Structures are given as structure tokens and as C-alpha cells.
């Protein structure tokens, strides 16, 4: 039985995909944690001390020891609380999960940020680029990882589901703001169904801020719509 009694503190910000990924992973593991809201424009001394290299959220502190960078944090959570596993047992598949999670961080998330800053044809081109990345991922996951279950690695959500599932509300938000369709079922049926299954999970449902709430909060990014342990 995993030790879930460690002192766990998460420094994050509201309406933030990286923070949300970490919260989802903790909740799926059944780990209790204290949430500390940071102000991106006025970072606390504590945050600067905990993440002196990047000075960013999220930072997870376990028994007083800080870990930064969301993907590193997700893997650390899986190392510390092994049950239920978020990575496959097979070393090759583990590497593939890490590869696609890294791809989301390097390609998918940056283009999402770009889409909202553009207009007209430029925005359309960026949305097509986004769709292309999803199709590449869909093919890779189908060939290398998928075994026919509702989630990437089978019947239970894993690290890639956390990464993609946490992005789902942001995809819906950008679709609403930009008026472009980003995740198309006809192009990426597997990814769409993984993300839809993820956001319906009881453990994470309350963290999934609906796109309309995200839209309302655009002018008030400090507001947090759910309790302190949620996003
Ligand atoms: N690569 C980092 C990115 C984290 C990140 O972009 N954090 C943003 C919030 S979304 C932040 O702290 N921004 C404040 C800053 O960069 O000064 C991760 O995956 O954790």
C-alpha cells in the first residue's frame, strides 16, 4: 500500500493547464495535498526559493523537498505513489509515453498559446498546424501504445491521459474564443475519446473548469472557481 500520508504542497495558479495536470495526477492517486495559489505577477518568496531556476509554477513539495517542471512532477508522483500506475510497466512503452508527453509540451501547448494571439488566415494556419500535431500523436499512440481501452494504456488513466485530458478544457476554450475547431473527431477519434473519458472521471471532474467559466475569468485571472484543493 502506497504511503499517502507525506506532507504534500502544490504551488500553482488558477486557470493554468500545468497546475491542473499536477492536481489531476494527485487526485487520481488519491494523494491529499495543500494548494497554494501564486500570483504570477508578484511571486512569493517561497516560490522563488523553491524554484530558483525557472521561477515558475507548478512546484510540488513533498516532505519539504521541491520538484519543478510539470512533466518531471508527474513522473515523480508516479515514482512516489505507485498505485495506480500512471506509466506502463514495459520500458519501451514508458519511453513512448514520455516521448508523447514531451511532444505535447514542445509542440501542442505552444501552438495553442499562439492560436489565441492570431487572427484570420494566420489563425487558421496555426489551427491547421495544431490539428496536424494531434493527428501525428493519434497515429503514434495507436501504433505504439493503445491496447483498445478507453484510455491510452488501457482501462485506467495514465500520464498521457493526464496531460491530454487536462488540456481538453483549454482546447474547448480556444475553440470558443477563436471560433475555430481544433479537436476534430473525424481526424483524431482516439484522442477525442481519451480526453472525453478523462474529463468525466469523478476524481478530476471538479478541476475541469468549463470553457464558459474560463471565458468569464479572462479579465480576472486571479479568481479560483473551486475549493483550494481544486483548480
Ligand atoms: N515548463 C514548465 C512551464 C510552466 C509555466 O509555464 N508556468 C507559468 C504558468 S503557466 C509560470 O509560472 N509563469 C510565470 C513566469 O514564467 O514568470 C512546466 O511544465 O512546468
PDB file of C-alpha atoms and ligand atoms in Angstrom:
ATOM      1  CA  UNK A   1       0.000   0.000   0.000  1.00  0.00           C
ATOM      2  CA  UNK A   2       1.486   3.348  -1.006  1.00  0.00           C
ATOM      3  CA  UNK A   3       2.298   5.886   1.699  1.00  0.00           C
ATOM      4  CA  UNK A   4      -0.155   8.691   1.043  1.00  0.00           C
ATOM      5  CA  UNK A   5       0.497  10.482   4.317  1.00  0.00           C
ATOM      6  CA  UNK A   6       3.509  12.571   3.231  1.00  0.00           C
ATOM      7  CA  UNK A   7       3.262  16.344   3.576  1.00  0.00           C
ATOM      8  CA  UNK A   8       2.341  17.459   0.065  1.00  0.00           C
ATOM      9  CA  UNK A   9       2.031  21.072  -1.026  1.00  0.00           C
ATOM     10  CA  UNK A  10       1.339  22.304  -4.531  1.00  0.00           C
ATOM     11  CA  UNK A  11       2.226  25.838  -5.607  1.00  0.00           C
ATOM     12  CA  UNK A  12       0.180  26.720  -8.650  1.00  0.00           C
ATOM     13  CA  UNK A  13      -2.006  29.275 -10.363  1.00  0.00           C
ATOM     14  CA  UNK A  14      -5.680  29.199 -11.251  1.00  0.00           C
ATOM     15  CA  UNK A  15      -6.792  28.568 -14.802  1.00  0.00           C
ATOM     16  CA  UNK A  16      -3.463  27.030 -15.637  1.00  0.00           C
ATOM     17  CA  UNK A  17      -3.012  23.806 -17.586  1.00  0.00           C
ATOM     18  CA  UNK A  18       0.335  22.871 -15.993  1.00  0.00           C
ATOM     19  CA  UNK A  19      -1.040  23.247 -12.467  1.00  0.00           C
ATOM     20  CA  UNK A  20      -4.153  21.369 -13.468  1.00  0.00           C
ATOM     21  CA  UNK A  21      -2.103  18.387 -14.750  1.00  0.00           C
ATOM     22  CA  UNK A  22      -0.400  18.027 -11.390  1.00  0.00           C
ATOM     23  CA  UNK A  23      -3.658  18.346  -9.462  1.00  0.00           C
ATOM     24  CA  UNK A  24      -5.262  15.691 -11.676  1.00  0.00           C
ATOM     25  CA  UNK A  25      -2.366  13.287 -11.122  1.00  0.00           C
ATOM     26  CA  UNK A  26      -2.509  13.765  -7.348  1.00  0.00           C
ATOM     27  CA  UNK A  27      -6.251  13.226  -7.257  1.00  0.00           C
ATOM     28  CA  UNK A  28      -6.085  10.112  -9.434  1.00  0.00           C
ATOM     29  CA  UNK A  29      -3.536   8.712  -6.972  1.00  0.00           C
ATOM     30  CA  UNK A  30      -5.721   9.689  -4.001  1.00  0.00           C
ATOM     31  CA  UNK A  31      -2.994  11.912  -2.549  1.00  0.00           C
ATOM     32  CA  UNK A  32      -4.127  14.675  -0.181  1.00  0.00           C
ATOM     33  CA  UNK A  33      -2.365  17.979  -0.774  1.00  0.00           C
ATOM     34  CA  UNK A  34      -2.381  21.584   0.282  1.00  0.00           C
ATOM     35  CA  UNK A  35      -2.823  24.023  -2.579  1.00  0.00           C
ATOM     36  CA  UNK A  36      -1.010  27.371  -2.514  1.00  0.00           C
ATOM     37  CA  UNK A  37      -2.178  29.957  -5.030  1.00  0.00           C
ATOM     38  CA  UNK A  38       0.631  32.016  -6.539  1.00  0.00           C
ATOM     39  CA  UNK A  39       0.339  35.395  -8.195  1.00  0.00           C
ATOM     40  CA  UNK A  40       2.318  35.192 -11.438  1.00  0.00           C
ATOM     41  CA  UNK A  41       2.926  38.946 -11.377  1.00  0.00           C
ATOM     42  CA  UNK A  42       4.012  39.011  -7.766  1.00  0.00           C
ATOM     43  CA  UNK A  43       5.665  35.709  -6.964  1.00  0.00           C
ATOM     44  CA  UNK A  44       6.081  34.781  -3.340  1.00  0.00           C
ATOM     45  CA  UNK A  45       9.487  34.484  -1.696  1.00  0.00           C
ATOM     46  CA  UNK A  46       8.586  30.869  -1.024  1.00  0.00           C
ATOM     47  CA  UNK A  47       8.111  30.117  -4.738  1.00  0.00           C
ATOM     48  CA  UNK A  48      11.341  31.870  -5.750  1.00  0.00           C
ATOM     49  CA  UNK A  49      13.187  29.813  -3.172  1.00  0.00           C
ATOM     50  CA  UNK A  50      11.513  26.550  -4.197  1.00  0.00           C
ATOM     51  CA  UNK A  51      12.072  27.056  -7.939  1.00  0.00           C
ATOM     52  CA  UNK A  52      15.076  29.391  -8.220  1.00  0.00           C
ATOM     53  CA  UNK A  53      15.974  28.129 -11.716  1.00  0.00           C
ATOM     54  CA  UNK A  54      12.722  28.728 -13.629  1.00  0.00           C
ATOM     55  CA  UNK A  55      10.785  30.758 -11.035  1.00  0.00           C
ATOM     56  CA  UNK A  56       7.567  29.219 -12.344  1.00  0.00           C
ATOM     57  CA  UNK A  57       4.609  27.202 -11.142  1.00  0.00           C
ATOM     58  CA  UNK A  58       3.782  24.419 -10.666  1.00  0.00           C
ATOM     59  CA  UNK A  59       6.080  23.330  -7.875  1.00  0.00           C
ATOM     60  CA  UNK A  60       5.289  20.238  -5.850  1.00  0.00           C
ATOM     61  CA  UNK A  61       6.786  19.966  -2.387  1.00  0.00           C
ATOM     62  CA  UNK A  62       6.861  16.501  -0.864  1.00  0.00           C
ATOM     63  CA  UNK A  63       8.112  16.255   2.706  1.00  0.00           C
ATOM     64  CA  UNK A  64       9.779  19.653   2.331  1.00  0.00           C
ATOM     65  CA  UNK A  65      11.556  18.769  -0.938  1.00  0.00           C
ATOM     66  CA  UNK A  66      10.566  20.796  -4.042  1.00  0.00           C
ATOM     67  CA  UNK A  67      10.185  19.463  -7.583  1.00  0.00           C
ATOM     68  CA  UNK A  68       9.615  21.772 -10.553  1.00  0.00           C
ATOM     69  CA  UNK A  69       8.540  21.272 -14.194  1.00  0.00           C
ATOM     70  CA  UNK A  70       5.168  19.650 -14.718  1.00  0.00           C
ATOM     71  CA  UNK A  71       6.342  16.556 -16.626  1.00  0.00           C
ATOM     72  CA  UNK A  72       9.059  15.860 -14.081  1.00  0.00           C
ATOM     73  CA  UNK A  73       6.483  16.328 -11.322  1.00  0.00           C
ATOM     74  CA  UNK A  74       4.048  13.879 -12.964  1.00  0.00           C
ATOM     75  CA  UNK A  75       6.774  11.238 -13.180  1.00  0.00           C
ATOM     76  CA  UNK A  76       7.828  11.905  -9.599  1.00  0.00           C
ATOM     77  CA  UNK A  77       4.243  11.447  -8.427  1.00  0.00           C
ATOM     78  CA  UNK A  78       4.192   8.078 -10.170  1.00  0.00           C
ATOM     79  CA  UNK A  79       7.524   7.137  -8.569  1.00  0.00           C
ATOM     80  CA  UNK A  80       6.381   8.049  -5.051  1.00  0.00           C
ATOM     81  CA  UNK A  81       2.779   6.807  -5.177  1.00  0.00           C
ATOM     82  CA  UNK A  82       2.952   3.765  -7.399  1.00  0.00           C
ATOM     83  CA  UNK A  83      -0.644   2.697  -7.204  1.00  0.00           C
ATOM     84  CA  UNK A  84      -2.488   3.028  -9.536  1.00  0.00           C
ATOM     85  CA  UNK A  85       0.411   3.228 -12.023  1.00  0.00           C
ATOM     86  CA  UNK A  86       0.423   6.136 -14.478  1.00  0.00           C
ATOM     87  CA  UNK A  87       3.147   4.667 -16.686  1.00  0.00           C
ATOM     88  CA  UNK A  88       3.139   1.247 -18.375  1.00  0.00           C
ATOM     89  CA  UNK A  89       5.450  -1.452 -16.992  1.00  0.00           C
ATOM     90  CA  UNK A  90       7.232  -2.098 -20.271  1.00  0.00           C
ATOM     91  CA  UNK A  91      10.343   0.154 -20.528  1.00  0.00           C
ATOM     92  CA  UNK A  92       9.808   0.810 -24.246  1.00  0.00           C
ATOM     93  CA  UNK A  93       6.213   1.867 -23.684  1.00  0.00           C
ATOM     94  CA  UNK A  94       7.269   4.035 -20.748  1.00  0.00           C
ATOM     95  CA  UNK A  95       9.693   5.821 -23.062  1.00  0.00           C
ATOM     96  CA  UNK A  96       6.934   6.270 -25.643  1.00  0.00           C
ATOM     97  CA  UNK A  97       4.563   7.775 -23.066  1.00  0.00           C
ATOM     98  CA  UNK A  98       7.335  10.213 -22.067  1.00  0.00           C
ATOM     99  CA  UNK A  99       8.026  10.985 -25.726  1.00  0.00           C
ATOM    100  CA  UNK A 100       4.415  11.961 -26.456  1.00  0.00           C
ATOM    101  CA  UNK A 101       4.060  13.884 -23.200  1.00  0.00           C
ATOM    102  CA  UNK A 102       7.184  15.824 -24.181  1.00  0.00           C
ATOM    103  CA  UNK A 103       5.689  16.382 -27.649  1.00  0.00           C
ATOM    104  CA  UNK A 104       2.613  17.958 -26.047  1.00  0.00           C
ATOM    105  CA  UNK A 105       4.844  20.312 -24.056  1.00  0.00           C
ATOM    106  CA  UNK A 106       7.065  21.229 -27.016  1.00  0.00           C
ATOM    107  CA  UNK A 107       4.537  21.378 -29.873  1.00  0.00           C
ATOM    108  CA  UNK A 108       0.882  21.167 -28.869  1.00  0.00           C
ATOM    109  CA  UNK A 109       0.809  23.603 -25.921  1.00  0.00           C
ATOM    110  CA  UNK A 110       2.893  26.360 -27.609  1.00  0.00           C
ATOM    111  CA  UNK A 111       0.706  26.372 -30.724  1.00  0.00           C
ATOM    112  CA  UNK A 112      -2.403  26.552 -28.504  1.00  0.00           C
ATOM    113  CA  UNK A 113      -1.000  29.721 -26.963  1.00  0.00           C
ATOM    114  CA  UNK A 114      -0.200  31.092 -30.427  1.00  0.00           C
ATOM    115  CA  UNK A 115      -3.670  30.462 -31.885  1.00  0.00           C
ATOM    116  CA  UNK A 116      -5.359  32.893 -29.469  1.00  0.00           C
ATOM    117  CA  UNK A 117      -2.933  35.667 -30.365  1.00  0.00           C
ATOM    118  CA  UNK A 118      -3.594  35.452 -34.114  1.00  0.00           C
ATOM    119  CA  UNK A 119      -6.459  36.415 -36.383  1.00  0.00           C
ATOM    120  CA  UNK A 120      -7.819  35.495 -39.830  1.00  0.00           C
ATOM    121  CA  UNK A 121      -5.653  33.358 -42.139  1.00  0.00           C
ATOM    122  CA  UNK A 122      -2.748  33.260 -39.697  1.00  0.00           C
ATOM    123  CA  UNK A 123      -5.024  31.853 -37.029  1.00  0.00           C
ATOM    124  CA  UNK A 124      -6.437  29.328 -39.491  1.00  0.00           C
ATOM    125  CA  UNK A 125      -2.914  28.192 -40.402  1.00  0.00           C
ATOM    126  CA  UNK A 126      -1.977  27.830 -36.729  1.00  0.00           C
ATOM    127  CA  UNK A 127      -5.177  25.830 -36.086  1.00  0.00           C
ATOM    128  CA  UNK A 128      -4.252  23.526 -39.002  1.00  0.00           C
ATOM    129  CA  UNK A 129      -0.788  23.104 -37.520  1.00  0.00           C
ATOM    130  CA  UNK A 130      -2.383  22.184 -34.189  1.00  0.00           C
ATOM    131  CA  UNK A 131      -4.658  19.633 -35.903  1.00  0.00           C
ATOM    132  CA  UNK A 132      -1.597  18.190 -37.672  1.00  0.00           C
ATOM    133  CA  UNK A 133       0.198  17.678 -34.343  1.00  0.00           C
ATOM    134  CA  UNK A 134      -2.859  15.906 -32.924  1.00  0.00           C
ATOM    135  CA  UNK A 135      -3.027  13.607 -35.969  1.00  0.00           C
ATOM    136  CA  UNK A 136       0.675  12.775 -35.621  1.00  0.00           C
ATOM    137  CA  UNK A 137       0.095  11.947 -31.964  1.00  0.00           C
ATOM    138  CA  UNK A 138      -3.016   9.922 -32.720  1.00  0.00           C
ATOM    139  CA  UNK A 139      -1.080   7.737 -35.190  1.00  0.00           C
ATOM    140  CA  UNK A 140       1.843   7.311 -32.790  1.00  0.00           C
ATOM    141  CA  UNK A 141      -0.322   6.374 -29.823  1.00  0.00           C
ATOM    142  CA  UNK A 142      -2.427   3.987 -31.893  1.00  0.00           C
ATOM    143  CA  UNK A 143       0.662   2.164 -33.172  1.00  0.00           C
ATOM    144  CA  UNK A 144       2.865   2.246 -30.110  1.00  0.00           C
ATOM    145  CA  UNK A 145       0.671   2.306 -27.025  1.00  0.00           C
ATOM    146  CA  UNK A 146      -3.022   1.744 -27.402  1.00  0.00           C
ATOM    147  CA  UNK A 147      -4.420  -1.657 -26.433  1.00  0.00           C
ATOM    148  CA  UNK A 148      -8.081  -1.000 -27.123  1.00  0.00           C
ATOM    149  CA  UNK A 149      -9.140   0.504 -23.783  1.00  0.00           C
ATOM    150  CA  UNK A 150     -10.854   3.818 -23.052  1.00  0.00           C
ATOM    151  CA  UNK A 151      -7.513   5.351 -22.023  1.00  0.00           C
ATOM    152  CA  UNK A 152      -4.071   5.425 -23.634  1.00  0.00           C
ATOM    153  CA  UNK A 153      -2.686   2.467 -21.671  1.00  0.00           C
ATOM    154  CA  UNK A 154      -5.877   0.541 -21.067  1.00  0.00           C
ATOM    155  CA  UNK A 155      -8.736   0.681 -18.589  1.00  0.00           C
ATOM    156  CA  UNK A 156      -7.205   3.266 -16.269  1.00  0.00           C
ATOM    157  CA  UNK A 157      -5.982   6.790 -16.978  1.00  0.00           C
ATOM    158  CA  UNK A 158      -2.215   7.249 -17.165  1.00  0.00           C
ATOM    159  CA  UNK A 159       0.290  10.053 -17.584  1.00  0.00           C
ATOM    160  CA  UNK A 160      -0.616  10.837 -21.194  1.00  0.00           C
ATOM    161  CA  UNK A 161      -4.310  10.928 -20.338  1.00  0.00           C
ATOM    162  CA  UNK A 162      -3.481  13.398 -17.567  1.00  0.00           C
ATOM    163  CA  UNK A 163      -1.509  15.583 -19.983  1.00  0.00           C
ATOM    164  CA  UNK A 164      -4.086  15.496 -22.784  1.00  0.00           C
ATOM    165  CA  UNK A 165      -7.162  15.376 -20.551  1.00  0.00           C
ATOM    166  CA  UNK A 166      -6.046  18.486 -18.645  1.00  0.00           C
ATOM    167  CA  UNK A 167      -5.659  20.284 -21.974  1.00  0.00           C
ATOM    168  CA  UNK A 168      -9.187  19.432 -23.101  1.00  0.00           C
ATOM    169  CA  UNK A 169     -10.907  22.381 -21.387  1.00  0.00           C
ATOM    170  CA  UNK A 170      -8.289  24.687 -22.892  1.00  0.00           C
ATOM    171  CA  UNK A 171      -8.895  23.255 -26.352  1.00  0.00           C
ATOM    172  CA  UNK A 172     -12.625  23.936 -25.866  1.00  0.00           C
ATOM    173  CA  UNK A 173     -11.843  27.419 -24.533  1.00  0.00           C
ATOM    174  CA  UNK A 174      -9.656  28.304 -27.531  1.00  0.00           C
ATOM    175  CA  UNK A 175     -12.278  26.901 -29.891  1.00  0.00           C
ATOM    176  CA  UNK A 176     -14.817  29.266 -28.266  1.00  0.00           C
ATOM    177  CA  UNK A 177     -12.508  32.308 -28.252  1.00  0.00           C
ATOM    178  CA  UNK A 178     -11.054  31.850 -31.720  1.00  0.00           C
ATOM    179  CA  UNK A 179     -14.107  30.330 -33.399  1.00  0.00           C
ATOM    180  CA  UNK A 180     -12.017  27.511 -34.883  1.00  0.00           C
ATOM    181  CA  UNK A 181     -12.454  23.763 -34.426  1.00  0.00           C
ATOM    182  CA  UNK A 182      -9.269  22.282 -33.007  1.00  0.00           C
ATOM    183  CA  UNK A 183     -10.023  18.703 -31.963  1.00  0.00           C
ATOM    184  CA  UNK A 184     -11.910  17.004 -34.773  1.00  0.00           C
ATOM    185  CA  UNK A 185     -13.427  13.596 -34.128  1.00  0.00           C
ATOM    186  CA  UNK A 186     -13.154  12.645 -37.801  1.00  0.00           C
ATOM    187  CA  UNK A 187      -9.387  13.277 -37.719  1.00  0.00           C
ATOM    188  CA  UNK A 188      -8.447  12.185 -34.211  1.00  0.00           C
ATOM    189  CA  UNK A 189     -11.183   9.896 -32.852  1.00  0.00           C
ATOM    190  CA  UNK A 190      -8.911   8.194 -30.318  1.00  0.00           C
ATOM    191  CA  UNK A 191      -7.560  11.385 -28.767  1.00  0.00           C
ATOM    192  CA  UNK A 192     -11.047  12.876 -28.619  1.00  0.00           C
ATOM    193  CA  UNK A 193     -12.414   9.819 -26.827  1.00  0.00           C
ATOM    194  CA  UNK A 194      -9.447   9.657 -24.383  1.00  0.00           C
ATOM    195  CA  UNK A 195      -9.967  13.316 -23.458  1.00  0.00           C
ATOM    196  CA  UNK A 196     -13.746  12.977 -23.148  1.00  0.00           C
ATOM    197  CA  UNK A 197     -13.376   9.904 -20.915  1.00  0.00           C
ATOM    198  CA  UNK A 198     -10.804  11.706 -18.785  1.00  0.00           C
ATOM    199  CA  UNK A 199     -12.825  14.838 -18.026  1.00  0.00           C
ATOM    200  CA  UNK A 200     -15.746  12.661 -16.871  1.00  0.00           C
ATOM    201  CA  UNK A 201     -13.686  10.853 -14.203  1.00  0.00           C
ATOM    202  CA  UNK A 202     -15.059  11.521 -10.703  1.00  0.00           C
ATOM    203  CA  UNK A 203     -11.573  12.205  -9.326  1.00  0.00           C
ATOM    204  CA  UNK A 204     -10.880  15.096 -11.694  1.00  0.00           C
ATOM    205  CA  UNK A 205     -14.290  16.343 -12.796  1.00  0.00           C
ATOM    206  CA  UNK A 206     -14.376  19.320 -10.424  1.00  0.00           C
ATOM    207  CA  UNK A 207     -10.970  20.502 -11.678  1.00  0.00           C
ATOM    208  CA  UNK A 208     -12.280  20.835 -15.221  1.00  0.00           C
ATOM    209  CA  UNK A 209     -13.284  24.475 -15.380  1.00  0.00           C
ATOM    210  CA  UNK A 210     -15.971  24.773 -18.075  1.00  0.00           C
ATOM    211  CA  UNK A 211     -14.941  26.878 -21.102  1.00  0.00           C
ATOM    212  CA  UNK A 212     -17.673  29.434 -20.311  1.00  0.00           C
ATOM    213  CA  UNK A 213     -16.171  29.997 -16.842  1.00  0.00           C
ATOM    214  CA  UNK A 214     -12.726  30.350 -18.401  1.00  0.00           C
ATOM    215  CA  UNK A 215     -14.203  32.897 -20.795  1.00  0.00           C
ATOM    216  CA  UNK A 216     -15.690  34.912 -17.907  1.00  0.00           C
ATOM    217  CA  UNK A 217     -12.433  34.748 -15.957  1.00  0.00           C
ATOM    218  CA  UNK A 218     -10.306  36.166 -18.787  1.00  0.00           C
ATOM    219  CA  UNK A 219     -10.303  39.598 -17.199  1.00  0.00           C
ATOM    220  CA  UNK A 220      -9.870  38.202 -13.695  1.00  0.00           C
ATOM    221  CA  UNK A 221      -7.177  35.551 -13.834  1.00  0.00           C
ATOM    222  CA  UNK A 222      -6.643  35.577 -10.055  1.00  0.00           C
ATOM    223  CA  UNK A 223     -10.100  34.135  -9.378  1.00  0.00           C
ATOM    224  CA  UNK A 224     -10.295  30.484  -8.484  1.00  0.00           C
ATOM    225  CA  UNK A 225     -13.608  28.852  -9.263  1.00  0.00           C
ATOM    226  CA  UNK A 226     -13.357  25.830  -6.950  1.00  0.00           C
ATOM    227  CA  UNK A 227     -12.068  24.973  -3.482  1.00  0.00           C
ATOM    228  CA  UNK A 228      -8.405  25.379  -2.566  1.00  0.00           C
ATOM    229  CA  UNK A 229      -7.566  21.793  -3.350  1.00  0.00           C
ATOM    230  CA  UNK A 230      -9.102  22.172  -6.814  1.00  0.00           C
ATOM    231  CA  UNK A 231      -8.275  24.326  -9.820  1.00  0.00           C
TER     232      UNK A 231
HETATM  233  N1  LIG B   1       7.836  24.073 -18.434  1.00  0.00           N
HETATM  234  C1  LIG B   1       7.079  24.478 -17.278  1.00  0.00           C
HETATM  235  C2  LIG B   1       6.157  25.591 -17.693  1.00  0.00           C
HETATM  236  C3  LIG B   1       5.424  26.164 -16.523  1.00  0.00           C
HETATM  237  C4  LIG B   1       4.849  27.523 -16.843  1.00  0.00           C
HETATM  238  O1  LIG B   1       4.786  27.959 -17.999  1.00  0.00           O
HETATM  239  N2  LIG B   1       4.422  28.208 -15.774  1.00  0.00           N
HETATM  240  C5  LIG B   1       3.844  29.511 -15.935  1.00  0.00           C
HETATM  241  C6  LIG B   1       2.390  29.443 -15.575  1.00  0.00           C
HETATM  242  S1  LIG B   1       1.561  28.596 -16.887  1.00  0.00           S
HETATM  243  C7  LIG B   1       4.512  30.487 -14.981  1.00  0.00           C
HETATM  244  O2  LIG B   1       4.824  30.173 -13.858  1.00  0.00           O
HETATM  245  N3  LIG B   1       4.711  31.692 -15.494  1.00  0.00           N
HETATM  246  C8  LIG B   1       5.279  32.758 -14.762  1.00  0.00           C
HETATM  247  C9  LIG B   1       6.621  33.150 -15.320  1.00  0.00           C
HETATM  248  O3  LIG B   1       7.118  32.471 -16.234  1.00  0.00           O
HETATM  249  O4  LIG B   1       7.169  34.138 -14.854  1.00  0.00           O
HETATM  250  C10 LIG B   1       6.289  23.300 -16.720  1.00  0.00           C
HETATM  251  O5  LIG B   1       5.977  22.392 -17.498  1.00  0.00           O
HETATM  252  O6  LIG B   1       6.010  23.264 -15.513  1.00  0.00           O
END
